[in-house]
Short mmCIF file of C-alpha atoms in Angstrom, two decimals:
data_model
loop_
_atom_site.label_atom_id
_atom_site.label_comp_id
_atom_site.label_asym_id
_atom_site.label_seq_id
_atom_site.Cartn_x
_atom_site.Cartn_y
_atom_site.Cartn_z
CA MET A 1 -30.12 -5.23 1.77
CA THR A 2 -28.87 -8.28 3.68
CA MET A 3 -32.35 -8.97 5.13
CA GLN A 4 -33.94 -8.76 1.69
CA LEU A 5 -31.35 -11.16 0.32
CA THR A 6 -31.98 -13.61 3.17
CA ILE A 7 -35.77 -13.57 2.64
CA SER A 8 -35.33 -14.05 -1.09
CA GLN A 9 -32.94 -16.92 -0.51
CA GLN A 10 -35.33 -18.62 1.94
CA SER A 11 -38.20 -18.27 -0.53
CA HIS A 12 -36.03 -19.81 -3.23
CA LEU A 13 -35.17 -22.74 -0.96
CA THR A 14 -38.87 -23.28 -0.10
CA TRP A 15 -39.91 -23.50 -3.74
CA ARG A 16 -37.01 -25.85 -4.41
CA ALA A 17 -38.10 -28.04 -1.48
CA LEU A 18 -41.65 -28.08 -2.87
CA ARG A 19 -40.30 -29.36 -6.18
CA TRP A 20 -38.52 -32.18 -4.38
CA LEU A 21 -41.73 -32.93 -2.48
CA PHE A 22 -43.66 -33.07 -5.76
CA LEU A 23 -41.08 -35.49 -7.20
CA PHE A 24 -41.29 -37.63 -4.06
CA ARG A 25 -45.11 -37.77 -4.26
CA CYS A 26 -44.88 -38.79 -7.93
CA LEU A 27 -42.53 -41.64 -7.05
CA ILE A 28 -44.86 -42.84 -4.28
CA LEU A 29 -47.80 -42.64 -6.69
CA LEU A 30 -45.94 -44.78 -9.22
CA GLY A 31 -45.06 -47.27 -6.49
CA LEU A 32 -48.64 -47.52 -5.27
CA THR A 33 -49.88 -47.97 -8.83
CA TRP A 34 -47.42 -50.81 -9.35
CA VAL A 35 -48.28 -52.42 -6.00
CA PHE A 36 -52.03 -52.47 -6.62
CA SER A 37 -51.70 -53.45 -10.27
CA ALA A 38 -49.55 -56.47 -9.29
CA THR A 39 -52.31 -57.64 -6.85
CA LEU A 40 -49.83 -58.01 -4.04
CA PHE A 41 -52.64 -57.24 -1.62
CA ALA A 42 -56.07 -58.69 -1.35
CA PRO A 43 -58.35 -55.65 -1.40
CA ALA A 44 -61.31 -55.63 0.89
CA ILE A 45 -63.52 -53.90 -1.64
CA ASP A 46 -64.00 -53.71 -5.37
CA SER A 47 -60.90 -52.98 -7.47
CA ARG A 48 -62.79 -50.30 -9.36
CA PHE A 49 -62.84 -48.22 -6.18
CA ILE A 50 -59.08 -48.71 -5.86
CA TRP A 51 -58.39 -47.27 -9.29
CA LEU A 52 -60.83 -44.45 -8.58
CA ILE A 53 -58.72 -43.51 -5.53
CA ILE A 54 -55.47 -43.81 -7.51
CA SER A 55 -56.87 -41.69 -10.34
CA SER A 56 -58.15 -39.04 -7.93
CA TYR A 57 -54.81 -38.94 -6.09
CA SER A 58 -52.96 -38.69 -9.43
CA VAL A 59 -55.07 -35.70 -10.44
CA LEU A 60 -54.44 -33.97 -7.11
CA VAL A 61 -50.66 -34.58 -7.38
CA LEU A 62 -50.61 -33.16 -10.90
CA LEU A 63 -52.60 -30.15 -9.75
CA GLY A 64 -49.90 -29.66 -7.09
CA GLY A 65 -47.33 -29.60 -9.87
CA LEU A 66 -49.32 -26.92 -11.72
CA THR A 67 -49.44 -24.79 -8.59
CA LEU A 68 -45.64 -24.94 -8.52
CA ILE A 69 -45.52 -23.55 -12.04
CA THR A 70 -47.96 -20.74 -11.27
CA CYS A 71 -46.39 -20.12 -7.81
CA TRP A 72 -49.88 -19.89 -6.32
CA PRO A 73 -50.94 -20.26 -3.58
CA LEU A 74 -48.14 -19.46 -1.14
CA PRO A 75 -45.56 -22.20 -0.42
CA THR A 76 -46.79 -22.67 3.15
CA GLN A 77 -50.37 -23.21 1.99
CA GLN A 78 -49.26 -25.63 -0.73
CA VAL A 79 -47.37 -27.73 1.83
CA GLN A 80 -50.37 -27.84 4.15
CA ILE A 81 -52.74 -28.89 1.36
CA SER A 82 -50.32 -31.49 -0.03
CA ILE A 83 -49.63 -33.12 3.35
CA PHE A 84 -53.34 -33.17 4.25
CA ILE A 85 -54.19 -34.82 0.90
CA ASP A 86 -51.35 -37.34 1.38
CA ILE A 87 -52.60 -38.33 4.85
CA ILE A 88 -56.12 -38.96 3.54
CA ALA A 89 -54.88 -40.80 0.44
CA TYR A 90 -52.36 -42.99 2.33
CA THR A 91 -55.06 -43.89 4.90
CA LEU A 92 -57.41 -44.97 2.10
CA PHE A 93 -54.63 -46.99 0.42
CA MET A 94 -53.81 -48.64 3.74
CA HIS A 95 -57.48 -49.53 4.24
CA LEU A 96 -57.83 -50.91 0.72
CA ALA A 97 -54.60 -52.92 1.16
CA GLY A 98 -55.93 -54.65 4.25
CA GLY A 99 -55.40 -52.26 7.14
CA ILE A 100 -52.45 -51.75 9.45
CA GLY A 101 -51.06 -55.17 8.67
CA SER A 102 -50.32 -54.12 5.07
CA GLY A 103 -47.43 -51.92 6.23
CA LEU A 104 -48.57 -48.91 4.20
CA GLY A 105 -49.09 -46.99 7.43
CA VAL A 106 -45.37 -46.14 7.25
CA LEU A 107 -46.24 -43.75 4.41
CA LEU A 108 -48.17 -41.67 6.95
CA ALA A 109 -44.99 -41.37 9.03
CA VAL A 110 -43.17 -40.14 5.93
CA ALA A 111 -45.85 -37.52 5.33
CA VAL A 112 -45.66 -36.38 8.96
CA ALA A 113 -41.84 -36.11 8.72
CA ALA A 114 -42.12 -34.07 5.49
CA ALA A 115 -44.62 -31.74 7.19
CA ALA A 116 -42.32 -31.27 10.21
CA LEU A 117 -39.34 -30.42 8.00
CA MET A 118 -41.06 -28.21 5.47
CA MET A 119 -43.37 -26.40 7.88
CA GLU A 120 -40.41 -25.46 10.13
CA GLY A 121 -41.74 -27.77 12.81
CA ARG A 122 -44.69 -25.52 13.71
CA LEU A 123 -47.48 -27.86 12.55
CA SER A 124 -45.67 -31.18 12.90
CA LEU A 125 -47.65 -32.24 15.98
CA LEU A 126 -50.93 -31.22 14.32
CA PHE A 127 -50.25 -33.43 11.30
CA ALA A 128 -49.11 -36.23 13.62
CA ALA A 129 -52.44 -35.93 15.43
CA ILE A 130 -54.35 -35.92 12.13
CA ALA A 131 -52.47 -39.01 10.95
CA SER A 132 -53.15 -40.78 14.28
CA LEU A 133 -56.85 -39.92 14.09
CA ALA A 134 -56.94 -41.17 10.51
CA VAL A 135 -55.46 -44.54 11.53
CA ILE A 136 -57.86 -44.87 14.48
CA ALA A 137 -60.81 -43.92 12.23
CA GLN A 138 -59.75 -46.56 9.72
CA GLN A 139 -59.59 -49.16 12.49
CA GLY A 140 -63.00 -48.10 13.78
CA TYR A 141 -64.50 -48.30 10.29
CA SER A 142 -63.00 -51.77 9.85
CA ALA A 143 -64.51 -52.79 13.20
CA LEU A 144 -67.95 -51.57 12.07
CA LEU A 145 -67.60 -53.65 8.92
CA SER A 146 -66.73 -56.64 11.13
CA ILE A 147 -63.36 -57.16 9.39
CA GLN A 148 -61.82 -58.74 12.50
CA SER A 149 -58.54 -59.75 10.82
CA THR A 150 -57.61 -56.16 10.07
CA VAL A 151 -58.64 -54.57 13.38
CA SER A 152 -55.82 -53.92 15.88
CA PHE A 153 -56.19 -50.84 18.04
CA THR A 154 -52.90 -51.68 19.77
CA GLN A 155 -51.02 -51.39 16.49
CA ALA A 156 -52.98 -48.23 15.72
CA GLY A 157 -51.84 -46.74 19.05
CA LEU A 158 -48.24 -47.73 18.43
CA LEU A 159 -48.44 -46.27 14.95
CA GLY A 160 -49.81 -43.02 16.38
CA LEU A 161 -46.97 -42.95 18.90
CA LEU A 162 -44.57 -43.43 15.99
CA PHE A 163 -46.15 -40.42 14.23
CA PHE A 164 -45.62 -38.15 17.26
CA THR A 165 -42.06 -39.46 17.74
CA VAL A 166 -41.21 -38.80 14.09
CA ALA A 167 -42.78 -35.34 14.32
CA MET A 168 -40.77 -34.36 17.39
CA MET A 169 -37.52 -35.79 16.08
CA SER A 170 -38.05 -34.07 12.76
CA HIS A 171 -38.76 -30.86 14.62
CA VAL A 172 -35.48 -31.17 16.57
CA LEU A 173 -33.62 -32.08 13.39
CA TYR A 174 -35.08 -29.08 11.59
CA ARG A 175 -34.05 -26.74 14.42
CA ARG A 176 -30.51 -28.00 14.24
CA ILE A 177 -30.44 -27.70 10.49
CA GLN A 178 -31.89 -24.19 10.75
CA SER A 179 -29.23 -23.23 13.31
CA ALA A 180 -26.50 -24.65 11.08
CA GLU A 181 -27.85 -22.73 8.07
CA ALA A 182 -28.05 -19.51 10.08
CA LEU A 183 -24.48 -20.01 11.30
CA ALA A 184 -23.32 -20.75 7.76
CA ALA A 185 -25.08 -17.60 6.52
CA ARG A 186 -23.39 -15.51 9.23
CA ARG A 187 -20.05 -17.06 8.40
CA LYS A 188 -20.61 -16.31 4.74
CA VAL A 189 -21.35 -12.67 5.54
CA ASP A 190 -18.25 -12.52 7.75
CA ILE A 191 -16.13 -14.08 5.03
CA ASP A 192 -17.54 -11.67 2.43
CA ASP A 193 -16.83 -8.72 4.73
CA LEU A 194 -13.35 -10.04 5.44
CA SER A 195 -12.75 -10.49 1.72
CA LYS A 196 -13.84 -6.91 1.07
CA LEU A 197 -11.59 -5.71 3.88
CA ASN A 198 -8.66 -7.67 2.46
CA ASP A 199 -9.29 -6.19 -1.00
CA PHE A 200 -9.46 -2.71 0.50
CA ILE A 201 -6.21 -3.20 2.40
CA ILE A 202 -4.41 -4.70 -0.60
CA HIS A 203 -5.52 -1.87 -2.90
CA SER A 204 -4.57 0.72 -0.26
CA ILE A 205 -0.97 -0.50 0.00
CA ASN A 206 1.49 1.75 -1.80
CA THR A 207 3.64 -1.24 -2.71
CA GLY A 208 2.63 -2.93 -5.94
CA ILE A 209 1.48 -6.52 -5.44
CA LEU A 210 1.20 -9.21 -8.08
CA VAL A 211 0.17 -12.79 -7.31
CA VAL A 212 0.97 -15.41 -9.95
CA ASP A 213 0.46 -19.16 -9.99
CA GLY A 214 2.94 -21.87 -10.89
CA GLU A 215 2.33 -21.23 -14.60
CA GLN A 216 3.09 -17.51 -14.18
CA ARG A 217 -0.49 -16.41 -14.70
CA LEU A 218 -1.91 -13.42 -12.84
CA ARG A 219 -4.22 -14.22 -9.94
CA LEU A 220 -4.31 -10.90 -8.07
CA PHE A 221 -3.01 -7.35 -8.41
CA ASN A 222 -3.61 -3.99 -6.75
CA ARG A 223 -3.83 -0.36 -7.88
CA ALA A 224 -0.19 0.35 -7.04
CA ALA A 225 0.86 -2.37 -9.48
CA LEU A 226 -1.34 -0.83 -12.18
CA ALA A 227 0.30 2.56 -11.58
CA LEU A 228 3.80 1.07 -11.90
CA PHE A 229 2.88 -0.39 -15.29
CA ASN A 230 1.49 2.94 -16.53
CA GLY A 231 -2.13 1.80 -16.49
CA LYS A 232 -1.64 -1.31 -18.60
CA ARG A 233 -4.76 -3.42 -18.78
CA LEU A 234 -4.37 -6.36 -16.44
CA ARG A 235 -6.77 -9.26 -16.27
CA ILE A 236 -6.92 -12.31 -14.07
CA GLY A 237 -5.46 -15.35 -15.80
CA ALA A 238 -3.27 -13.40 -18.24
CA PRO A 239 0.35 -14.61 -18.63
CA LEU A 240 2.91 -12.57 -16.72
CA ALA A 241 5.04 -12.34 -19.87
CA ASN A 242 2.32 -10.25 -21.52
CA LEU A 243 2.69 -7.72 -18.74
CA SER A 244 6.48 -7.74 -18.39
CA ARG A 245 8.83 -10.04 -20.22
CA GLU A 246 11.74 -8.96 -17.99
CA LEU A 247 9.83 -9.96 -14.85
CA SER A 248 8.87 -13.33 -16.33
CA GLN A 249 12.46 -14.06 -17.37
CA TRP A 250 13.72 -13.13 -13.89
CA LEU A 251 11.35 -15.65 -12.31
CA GLN A 252 12.52 -18.30 -14.76
CA GLU A 253 16.12 -17.59 -13.77
CA ILE A 254 15.30 -17.96 -10.06
CA PHE A 255 13.29 -21.17 -10.34
CA VAL A 256 15.68 -23.39 -12.25
CA LYS A 257 14.07 -26.45 -13.77
CA GLN A 258 16.27 -29.55 -13.80
CA PRO A 259 14.71 -32.70 -15.37
CA SER A 260 15.56 -35.74 -13.29
CA PRO A 261 13.10 -38.63 -13.73
CA SER A 262 15.09 -41.01 -11.56
CA GLU A 263 15.45 -38.75 -8.52
CA LYS A 264 12.70 -37.95 -6.03
CA SER A 265 14.71 -36.33 -3.28
CA THR A 266 14.87 -33.18 -1.27
CA PHE A 267 17.69 -30.66 -1.18
CA LYS A 268 18.49 -27.41 0.53
CA GLU A 269 19.79 -24.21 -1.04
CA LYS A 270 20.29 -20.91 0.72
CA ASN A 271 18.30 -21.82 3.81
CA LEU A 272 15.24 -22.95 1.80
CA LEU A 273 14.13 -26.58 1.67
CA VAL A 274 12.18 -27.52 -1.43
CA LYS A 275 10.78 -30.95 -2.14
CA ALA A 276 11.45 -32.18 -5.64
CA ASN A 277 8.66 -33.34 -7.93
CA GLN A 278 8.94 -36.49 -9.98
CA ASN A 279 10.52 -34.72 -12.93
CA ILE A 280 11.39 -31.25 -11.60
CA GLN A 281 13.71 -29.88 -8.98
CA LEU A 282 13.66 -26.25 -7.89
CA SER A 283 16.29 -23.95 -6.48
CA TYR A 284 15.17 -20.73 -4.85
CA SER A 285 16.84 -18.01 -2.80
CA SER A 286 14.65 -16.69 0.00
CA SER A 287 16.41 -13.32 -0.27
CA ALA A 288 15.76 -13.00 -4.01
CA GLU A 289 15.50 -9.33 -4.88
CA LYS A 290 16.39 -7.42 -7.98
CA VAL A 291 16.05 -4.01 -9.57
CA LEU A 292 14.49 -4.26 -13.03
CA LEU A 293 13.90 -1.59 -15.62
CA LEU A 294 10.16 -1.68 -16.24
CA ASN A 295 8.48 0.97 -18.37
CA ASN A 296 11.58 3.20 -18.19
CA SER A 297 11.55 3.13 -14.38
CA GLU A 298 13.72 1.27 -11.93
CA ILE A 299 11.47 -1.15 -10.01
CA ARG A 300 12.73 -3.09 -7.01
CA VAL A 301 11.15 -6.55 -7.12
CA SER A 302 11.08 -9.08 -4.30
CA LEU A 303 9.07 -12.27 -3.95
CA LYS A 304 7.62 -14.69 -1.43
CA LEU A 305 6.32 -18.20 -1.97
CA LEU A 306 2.76 -19.03 -0.93
CA GLY A 307 3.61 -22.64 -0.18
CA ALA A 308 6.42 -25.17 -0.16
CA ASP A 309 7.34 -24.50 -3.79
CA TYR A 310 6.53 -22.18 -6.62
CA THR A 311 3.58 -24.27 -7.84
CA SER A 312 1.57 -23.01 -4.86
CA GLY A 313 1.88 -19.44 -6.11
CA ILE A 314 4.22 -16.47 -5.81
CA ILE A 315 3.66 -12.99 -4.38
CA LEU A 316 5.69 -10.30 -6.17
CA TYR A 317 6.29 -7.04 -4.35
CA LEU A 318 6.99 -4.14 -6.71
CA ARG A 319 8.26 -0.80 -5.58
CA ASN A 320 9.73 2.19 -7.32
CA ASN A 321 13.43 2.04 -6.54
CA GLN A 322 13.73 5.80 -6.34
CA GLU A 323 10.97 6.01 -3.76
CA ALA A 324 12.63 3.28 -1.69
CA MET A 325 15.92 5.14 -1.83
CA ASN A 326 14.22 8.37 -0.83
CA GLU A 327 12.73 6.72 2.24
CA ALA A 328 16.11 5.31 3.18
CA GLN A 329 17.60 8.76 2.73
CA GLN A 330 14.98 10.27 5.01
CA ILE A 331 16.00 7.81 7.73
CA LYS A 332 19.64 8.68 7.22
CA LEU A 333 18.79 12.36 7.25
CA ALA A 334 17.13 12.06 10.62
CA ALA A 335 20.22 10.35 12.06
CA LEU A 336 22.50 12.83 10.33
CA GLY A 337 20.57 15.76 11.76
CA THR A 338 21.25 14.55 15.26
CA LEU A 339 24.90 13.95 14.39
CA THR A 340 25.44 17.37 12.86
CA ALA A 341 23.81 19.12 15.81
CA SER A 342 26.29 17.36 18.06
CA ILE A 343 29.16 18.26 15.71
CA ALA A 344 28.17 21.93 15.61
CA HIS A 345 28.02 22.15 19.37
CA ASN A 346 30.87 19.87 20.49
CA ILE A 347 33.40 20.26 17.67
CA ARG A 348 32.90 23.40 15.68
CA ASN A 349 32.80 25.90 18.53
CA PRO A 350 35.92 24.56 20.33
CA LEU A 351 37.64 24.25 16.95
CA SER A 352 36.95 27.89 16.09
CA ALA A 353 38.30 28.97 19.47
CA MET A 354 41.45 26.89 18.92
CA ILE A 355 42.06 28.32 15.45
CA HIS A 356 41.46 31.86 16.66
CA ALA A 357 43.87 31.31 19.58
CA GLY A 358 46.51 30.00 17.18
CA GLU A 359 46.18 33.08 14.99
CA LEU A 360 46.61 35.34 18.00
CA LEU A 361 49.63 33.33 19.14
CA SER A 362 51.22 33.57 15.69
CA GLU A 363 51.33 37.37 16.04
CA SER A 364 53.71 37.09 19.01
CA THR A 365 57.31 38.24 18.33
CA ALA A 366 58.80 35.89 20.94
CA LEU A 367 58.27 32.76 18.85
CA ASN A 368 61.16 31.05 17.10
CA ASN A 369 61.00 29.19 13.79
CA ASP A 370 60.18 25.84 15.41
CA ASP A 371 57.24 27.33 17.24
CA LEU A 372 55.97 28.96 14.05
CA HIS A 373 56.23 25.64 12.25
CA LEU A 374 54.18 23.93 14.94
CA LEU A 375 51.59 26.71 14.76
CA ASP A 376 51.40 26.26 11.00
CA ILE A 377 50.76 22.52 11.43
CA MET A 378 48.04 23.27 13.97
CA ARG A 379 46.44 25.86 11.67
CA ARG A 380 46.46 23.56 8.63
CA ASN A 381 44.96 20.61 10.48
CA GLY A 382 42.40 22.86 12.13
CA ALA A 383 41.38 24.14 8.69
CA ARG A 384 41.06 20.55 7.48
CA ILE A 385 38.77 19.67 10.37
CA GLU A 386 36.75 22.82 9.70
CA GLU A 387 36.35 21.78 6.07
CA THR A 388 35.10 18.35 7.12
CA VAL A 389 32.59 19.88 9.52
CA GLN A 390 31.39 22.28 6.82
CA SER A 391 30.92 19.36 4.40
CA VAL A 392 28.87 17.39 6.91
CA LEU A 393 26.75 20.45 7.70
CA GLN A 394 26.13 20.99 3.99
CA LEU A 395 25.01 17.39 3.68
CA SER A 396 22.56 17.78 6.55
CA ARG A 397 20.92 20.77 4.87
CA ARG A 398 19.78 18.69 1.91
CA ASN A 399 16.49 17.95 3.67
CA GLN A 400 15.60 21.58 2.96
CA HIS A 401 14.55 20.57 -0.53
CA GLN A 402 13.00 23.42 -2.53
CA PRO A 403 12.59 22.30 -6.16
CA ALA A 404 12.01 24.87 -8.86
CA ARG A 405 11.84 24.89 -12.64
CA VAL A 406 15.17 25.79 -14.15
CA ILE A 407 16.16 26.53 -17.75
CA LEU A 408 19.31 24.42 -17.72
CA SER A 409 21.29 26.24 -20.44
CA ASN A 410 20.84 29.68 -18.87
CA TRP A 411 21.60 28.39 -15.40
CA LEU A 412 24.77 26.59 -16.58
CA GLU A 413 26.10 29.67 -18.34
CA GLU A 414 25.83 31.65 -15.12
CA PHE A 415 27.39 28.87 -13.04
CA ILE A 416 30.32 28.35 -15.44
CA SER A 417 31.01 32.08 -15.52
CA ASP A 418 31.14 32.26 -11.71
CA PHE A 419 33.25 29.11 -11.42
CA ARG A 420 35.80 30.38 -13.98
CA GLU A 421 36.10 33.66 -12.14
CA GLN A 422 36.41 32.00 -8.74
CA HIS A 423 39.14 29.55 -9.82
CA HIS A 424 40.81 31.78 -12.44
CA LEU A 425 40.08 29.41 -15.34
CA SER A 426 40.08 30.21 -19.04
CA THR A 427 37.40 29.18 -21.52
CA THR A 428 39.75 26.45 -22.74
CA GLN A 429 40.19 24.97 -19.29
CA LEU A 430 36.44 24.95 -18.61
CA GLN A 431 34.23 24.55 -21.67
CA LEU A 432 30.44 24.58 -21.89
CA CYS A 433 28.48 22.90 -24.68
CA VAL A 434 24.70 23.33 -24.60
CA PRO A 435 22.12 22.83 -27.37
CA ALA A 436 20.22 25.75 -28.81
CA THR A 437 16.88 24.30 -27.69
CA PRO A 438 16.12 25.33 -24.10
CA MET A 439 15.72 22.45 -21.65
CA ILE A 440 13.62 22.82 -18.53
CA ILE A 441 14.21 20.65 -15.47
CA GLU A 442 12.83 20.64 -11.93
CA VAL A 443 15.54 20.73 -9.28
CA ASP A 444 16.69 22.64 -6.21
CA PRO A 445 19.13 25.25 -7.66
CA ARG A 446 21.18 25.34 -4.44
CA HIS A 447 21.65 21.58 -4.50
CA LEU A 448 22.49 21.57 -8.22
CA HIS A 449 25.10 24.28 -7.59
CA GLN A 450 26.69 22.21 -4.83
CA ILE A 451 26.70 19.05 -7.01
CA LEU A 452 28.38 20.75 -9.99
CA ALA A 453 30.80 22.63 -7.78
CA ASN A 454 31.92 19.37 -6.13
CA LEU A 455 32.27 17.58 -9.47
CA CYS A 456 34.16 20.42 -11.15
CA GLU A 457 36.48 20.91 -8.17
CA ASN A 458 37.10 17.16 -8.15
CA ALA A 459 37.98 17.37 -11.86
CA LEU A 460 40.39 20.26 -11.20
CA ILE A 461 42.19 18.23 -8.52
CA HIS A 462 42.31 14.83 -10.23
CA GLY A 463 42.17 15.81 -13.92
CA CYS A 464 45.81 16.85 -14.32
CA VAL A 465 48.11 14.77 -16.56
CA ASP A 466 51.90 15.23 -16.86
CA MET A 467 51.85 18.42 -14.81
CA GLN A 468 49.38 20.00 -17.23
CA SER A 469 46.32 21.80 -16.00
CA ALA A 470 43.01 19.97 -16.13
CA LYS A 471 40.64 20.45 -19.04
CA ILE A 472 36.97 20.23 -18.08
CA ILE A 473 34.06 19.93 -20.50
CA VAL A 474 30.47 20.44 -19.37
CA GLN A 475 28.07 19.15 -22.02
CA VAL A 476 24.28 18.87 -22.18
CA HIS A 477 22.36 16.62 -24.57
CA ASN A 478 19.03 14.85 -24.89
CA VAL A 479 18.70 11.13 -24.26
CA ALA A 480 15.85 8.67 -24.70
CA ASN A 481 12.67 8.65 -22.64
CA HIS A 482 12.40 12.46 -22.40
CA SER A 483 15.51 12.78 -20.26
CA VAL A 484 18.32 15.31 -20.17
CA GLN A 485 21.90 14.29 -19.48
CA LEU A 486 24.62 16.58 -18.16
CA ASP A 487 28.20 15.30 -18.54
CA ILE A 488 31.22 16.66 -16.61
CA SER A 489 34.35 15.15 -18.14
CA ASP A 490 38.06 15.73 -17.76
CA ASN A 491 41.24 14.54 -19.47
CA GLY A 492 42.87 13.17 -16.33
CA PRO A 493 44.23 9.67 -15.75
CA GLY A 494 40.83 8.38 -14.70
CA ILE A 495 39.89 6.15 -11.79
CA PRO A 496 41.39 2.66 -11.43
CA PRO A 497 38.75 -0.02 -12.12
CA ASN A 498 39.16 -1.58 -8.68
CA ASN A 499 38.31 1.78 -7.02
CA ILE A 500 35.20 2.68 -9.02
CA ASP A 501 32.80 0.96 -6.60
CA ASP A 502 34.17 2.99 -3.67
CA ILE A 503 34.28 6.52 -5.05
CA PHE A 504 30.79 7.43 -3.75
CA ASN A 505 31.42 6.06 -0.26
CA PRO A 506 31.79 8.62 2.52
CA PHE A 507 35.33 9.52 3.61
CA TYR A 508 36.88 7.66 0.69
CA THR A 509 39.80 9.61 -0.79
CA THR A 510 43.12 8.97 -2.49
CA LYS A 511 44.58 12.29 -1.39
CA SER A 512 46.09 12.91 2.03
CA THR A 513 44.50 16.36 2.17
CA GLY A 514 40.99 15.38 1.04
CA THR A 515 37.94 14.76 3.21
CA GLY A 516 36.43 12.06 1.00
CA LEU A 517 32.98 13.68 1.17
CA GLY A 518 32.81 15.55 -2.13
CA LEU A 519 31.45 12.79 -4.35
CA TYR A 520 29.39 11.35 -1.51
CA ILE A 521 27.66 14.69 -0.96
CA ALA A 522 27.11 15.07 -4.72
CA ARG A 523 25.51 11.61 -4.89
CA GLU A 524 23.27 12.20 -1.87
CA LEU A 525 22.10 15.60 -3.14
CA ALA A 526 21.45 14.07 -6.57
CA ASP A 527 19.32 11.31 -5.04
CA THR A 528 17.38 13.91 -3.05
CA ASN A 529 16.47 15.65 -6.32
CA SER A 530 15.72 12.39 -8.21
CA ILE A 531 18.85 12.81 -10.32
CA ARG A 532 20.84 9.78 -11.43
CA LEU A 533 24.57 10.33 -10.91
CA ALA A 534 26.88 7.77 -12.48
CA TYR A 535 30.56 7.48 -13.41
CA THR A 536 31.88 6.48 -16.84
CA ALA A 537 35.50 5.94 -17.77
CA LEU A 538 36.71 7.60 -20.99
CA THR A 539 39.17 6.17 -23.47
CA PRO A 540 42.13 6.32 -23.67
CA HIS A 541 42.00 8.16 -20.34
CA GLY A 542 39.77 10.54 -18.50
CA SER A 543 36.66 10.53 -16.32
CA CYS A 544 33.07 11.49 -16.94
CA PHE A 545 30.33 12.01 -14.36
CA CYS A 546 26.82 11.87 -15.84
CA LEU A 547 23.77 13.58 -14.32
CA ASN A 548 20.45 12.35 -15.70
CA PHE A 549 17.40 14.63 -15.24
CA LYS A 550 13.76 14.17 -16.13
CA ALA A 551 12.81 16.84 -18.61
CA ILE A 552 9.57 18.77 -18.22
#
């Protein structure tokens, strides 16, 4: 395919060169007509013969133009015929103008140069020889006619030497031009291949990529970006606001425009130096990153400038926030797996032996009350450490993710029944409100059980007010965007506003007996199952933990 394209391109260039040659011959013909009509030379023979030669040469030039239109004969043959006719015609014009002294012999050098360039240098020396022979023949003919003033074999020899010099130099020039064209063609192929490779790599990246110019118009995008926008039709040159108004507004917030006609200075903000324009100054944070809600999905957006300022273009990296969090969780899981293996071997086994030894020691009758009190302290703290180890081990097992389709109402009824029985709760203390329409979700039932158990146990501990038992309500309802929300609320005092940001951190607790891992484990298991877990304060008091599922 490449070879065929190259041949076709060369043929196109040859025909184009022939058109330029035809135009050049027409200009020379017009010049010769003007020269002879102005009687600038003193012809050696009758003027009628001059116009006969001009008319004949005009007809031959026009016939050359017709052959260009019909594309027959081949370009190489047309060049050979045209140059041969030009050599004969220019020799006749030189003779009629008075011989070598007229200066028209330079036209023969031009014809030889054209032959060397257009015939790829192969026949340049042949045409130089023909032109030299033509000049010598003209001088010999003039000598036979006894026109002594026009005979100069020395000038004829120098003119022939000029023809061969022009031919060889044109040949060398053509070779260099040909090498440069071949190199340019190879570079073009390499650039095309590199461009295709770049396109392939960009479209193979799982991260969505959008490239916009200084006017926020799309210049490039990949398949991952199309997928994030749910297959919206994107086209090069379209405004970014047509694709996502939130994304466009975020860029406008980052690149703050401040009119200042009198100032043309530079300033630095957050480790980025930006040169001000005549009327615009820009402020940009190199660590700009934000999570936007695009098409009902959380998309993490980051950017990078293509030049010194935003007018050079901006690359926007788009990634599903949930996928990014899942990857981060996988890294944490790998580290946690190593940690839990060490805990199981170095802590749990010695701890079990210590607790068992304490139980055996407590059965001794020789212990006094102080010794029994110390044993009780040891047993309680050992149980606390055991609980912490169990919580960490439960967290490490979340990588064993086995999602299944669950009818949420039926599953909740079974869970609530077991939880009431296990903690001796009445239907008033733990209420369940589910809609009549069955809701199907995809989740790991073991993980969902652990999440709800942690949240309900947390509500039992912290949901008591004025020494009254906690009242827990588990409610399911539909929300927008085909989602299902599960609320676990209590009537407790709630969480202080300054502590809300810390409740999901590991080992954070307000109780002296707690491990601080309950809510952290619930949050991690929820993220593993693509469940959004959030906290909402109730009025006038109380807490509500919301689980948001994607309905099937």
